[in-house]
Amino acid sequence: MKRILVTGAGGQIGSELVPALRARYGSENVIATGHVSPLPEEVSAGPCAYVDVTKYSQVDDAIKECRVDTVFHLASVLSALAERNRRDAYDVNFNGMNNVLEAGVANRLDMVVAPSSIAAFGPETPSDNTPNDTVQKPNTVYGISKVFSELMGNYYSTKLGLDVRGVRLPGIISWKVEPTAGTTDYAVAIFYGAIREGRYTCFLSPETRLPMMYMPDAISALMSVAEADGSLLKHHADFNVNAMSFTPSELAAAIRERIPGFEIAYQVDELRQGIADSWPDKLDDTVAREEWGWAPRYDLDAMVDDMLENLGRKLGAAPAV
Ligand code: SER
């Protein structure tokens, strides 16, 4: 992994993964790409290119022109938006993945890293301590696209010699760039509400338990799986990773311990509640721990402390009390 291209680099994860990769591999060796121009300031300090992943020629040209050997493929339409906009989601999530894989083979890339999601599971999946290898059958467009990515990633790895790796990320909590139109976004938006107004109205019901992860652990998961010794891996594009699980009411209680006047109200959005109810509560990540040493650093309390400190500073506000 010497020269890396990142798709979807302007998104919530890309805007933090790109600087982390640049710190490790050299700024000039990490090319941030996206279909918005200009890309956010978090990634525009180094090399950038316009790439729409739905266009094979743009993916292929960028890989050739930038002479990369590795692609981190982050471009994706998240769960709630994908339900409302199936055709765009199909184009980005299915065709985009296919384009990256085919360009990967054509250009003899060393590796493609393509994150999957807890959305790759569905209502028939055992929801508590979900095993790595179990029934999936998601009932959302986004989830189906992630199963496609996992299976195609495994296929290209075993049949075509393209090393494709991926972890099933849960809801990612971060303070630099907000997520767009996912089901787990409440766990980020709640902090903006808490700091700005001392209150938040949640679109999921109070007892909806979902797996979550703080951004530094998500970056570590993506970089660690990419750097793992391939000879020790039995899985490829489908590793469970777990960090913490909580409900909106438990997260609100953790925030209230630090901002005593914080109030939460609930106005359930049926679309996102239905999606959340189809996802696991907590993943069993033994396989990732055994095959490449996965271990998260942040639990709920450590995450809440760090979010309030950093987001408070970013918003230029003392937390509301
Ligand atoms: N955070 C994503 C979503 O809510 C799950 O991978 O869509």
PDB file of N, CA and C and ligand atoms in Angstrom, residues 78-80 116-119 142 169-172 181-185 279, ligand 1:
ATOM      1  N   LEU A  78     -26.387   6.270   1.951  1.00  0.00           N
ATOM      2  CA  LEU A  78     -26.736   5.607   3.222  1.00  0.00           C
ATOM      3  C   LEU A  78     -28.198   5.176   3.282  1.00  0.00           C
ATOM      4  N   SER A  79     -28.520   4.491   4.376  1.00  0.00           N
ATOM      5  CA  SER A  79     -29.756   3.694   4.449  1.00  0.00           C
ATOM      6  C   SER A  79     -31.055   4.459   4.185  1.00  0.00           C
ATOM      7  N   ALA A  80     -31.270   5.572   4.878  1.00  0.00           N
ATOM      8  CA  ALA A  80     -32.582   6.234   4.769  1.00  0.00           C
ATOM      9  C   ALA A  80     -32.748   6.854   3.380  1.00  0.00           C
ATOM     10  N   SER A 116     -18.359  -2.524   4.738  1.00  0.00           N
ATOM     11  CA  SER A 116     -19.751  -2.961   4.757  1.00  0.00           C
ATOM     12  C   SER A 116     -20.403  -2.315   5.982  1.00  0.00           C
ATOM     13  N   SER A 117     -21.500  -2.866   6.432  1.00  0.00           N
ATOM     14  CA  SER A 117     -22.304  -2.193   7.461  1.00  0.00           C
ATOM     15  C   SER A 117     -23.120  -3.209   8.240  1.00  0.00           C
ATOM     16  N   ILE A 118     -23.549  -2.814   9.431  1.00  0.00           N
ATOM     17  CA  ILE A 118     -24.541  -3.616  10.167  1.00  0.00           C
ATOM     18  C   ILE A 118     -25.807  -3.783   9.343  1.00  0.00           C
ATOM     19  N   ALA A 119     -25.993  -2.905   8.351  1.00  0.00           N
ATOM     20  CA  ALA A 119     -27.175  -2.987   7.482  1.00  0.00           C
ATOM     21  C   ALA A 119     -27.169  -4.245   6.625  1.00  0.00           C
ATOM     22  N   TYR A 142     -30.048  -0.312   0.875  1.00  0.00           N
ATOM     23  CA  TYR A 142     -28.674  -0.115   1.351  1.00  0.00           C
ATOM     24  C   TYR A 142     -28.083  -1.435   1.847  1.00  0.00           C
ATOM     25  N   LEU A 169     -19.247  -1.809   9.452  1.00  0.00           N
ATOM     26  CA  LEU A 169     -19.257  -0.694  10.398  1.00  0.00           C
ATOM     27  C   LEU A 169     -20.655  -0.493  10.976  1.00  0.00           C
ATOM     28  N   PRO A 170     -20.730  -0.134  12.254  1.00  0.00           N
ATOM     29  CA  PRO A 170     -22.012   0.245  12.844  1.00  0.00           C
ATOM     30  C   PRO A 170     -22.232   1.745  12.654  1.00  0.00           C
ATOM     31  N   GLY A 171     -23.137   2.349  13.404  1.00  0.00           N
ATOM     32  CA  GLY A 171     -23.312   3.802  13.354  1.00  0.00           C
ATOM     33  C   GLY A 171     -22.027   4.473  13.812  1.00  0.00           C
ATOM     34  N   ILE A 172     -21.546   5.440  13.022  1.00  0.00           N
ATOM     35  CA  ILE A 172     -20.277   6.094  13.356  1.00  0.00           C
ATOM     36  C   ILE A 172     -20.555   7.479  13.926  1.00  0.00           C
ATOM     37  N   ALA A 181     -28.134  11.305   5.945  1.00  0.00           N
ATOM     38  CA  ALA A 181     -29.292  10.449   5.648  1.00  0.00           C
ATOM     39  C   ALA A 181     -29.119   8.987   6.004  1.00  0.00           C
ATOM     40  N   GLY A 182     -28.459   8.723   7.112  1.00  0.00           N
ATOM     41  CA  GLY A 182     -28.414   7.372   7.651  1.00  0.00           C
ATOM     42  C   GLY A 182     -29.439   7.219   8.764  1.00  0.00           C
ATOM     43  N   THR A 183     -29.550   6.003   9.271  1.00  0.00           N
ATOM     44  CA  THR A 183     -30.507   5.703  10.343  1.00  0.00           C
ATOM     45  C   THR A 183     -29.890   5.944  11.711  1.00  0.00           C
ATOM     46  N   THR A 184     -28.558   5.845  11.775  1.00  0.00           N
ATOM     47  CA  THR A 184     -27.872   6.027  13.052  1.00  0.00           C
ATOM     48  C   THR A 184     -27.473   7.483  13.304  1.00  0.00           C
ATOM     49  N   ASP A 185     -27.845   8.378  12.397  1.00  0.00           N
ATOM     50  CA  ASP A 185     -27.397   9.782  12.484  1.00  0.00           C
ATOM     51  C   ASP A 185     -27.845  10.490  13.767  1.00  0.00           C
ATOM     52  N   TRP A 279     -32.073  -4.141  12.192  1.00  0.00           N
ATOM     53  CA  TRP A 279     -30.624  -4.291  12.389  1.00  0.00           C
ATOM     54  C   TRP A 279     -30.319  -4.910  13.752  1.00  0.00           C
TER      55      TRP A 279
HETATM   56  N1  SER B   1     -24.715   4.544   9.524  1.00  0.00           N
HETATM   57  C1  SER B   1     -25.336   3.805   8.449  1.00  0.00           C
HETATM   58  C2  SER B   1     -26.738   4.215   8.245  1.00  0.00           C
HETATM   59  O1  SER B   1     -27.375   4.578   9.202  1.00  0.00           O
HETATM   60  C3  SER B   1     -25.256   2.327   8.741  1.00  0.00           C
HETATM   61  O2  SER B   1     -24.162   1.786   8.109  1.00  0.00           O
HETATM   62  O3  SER B   1     -27.216   4.156   7.161  1.00  0.00           O
END
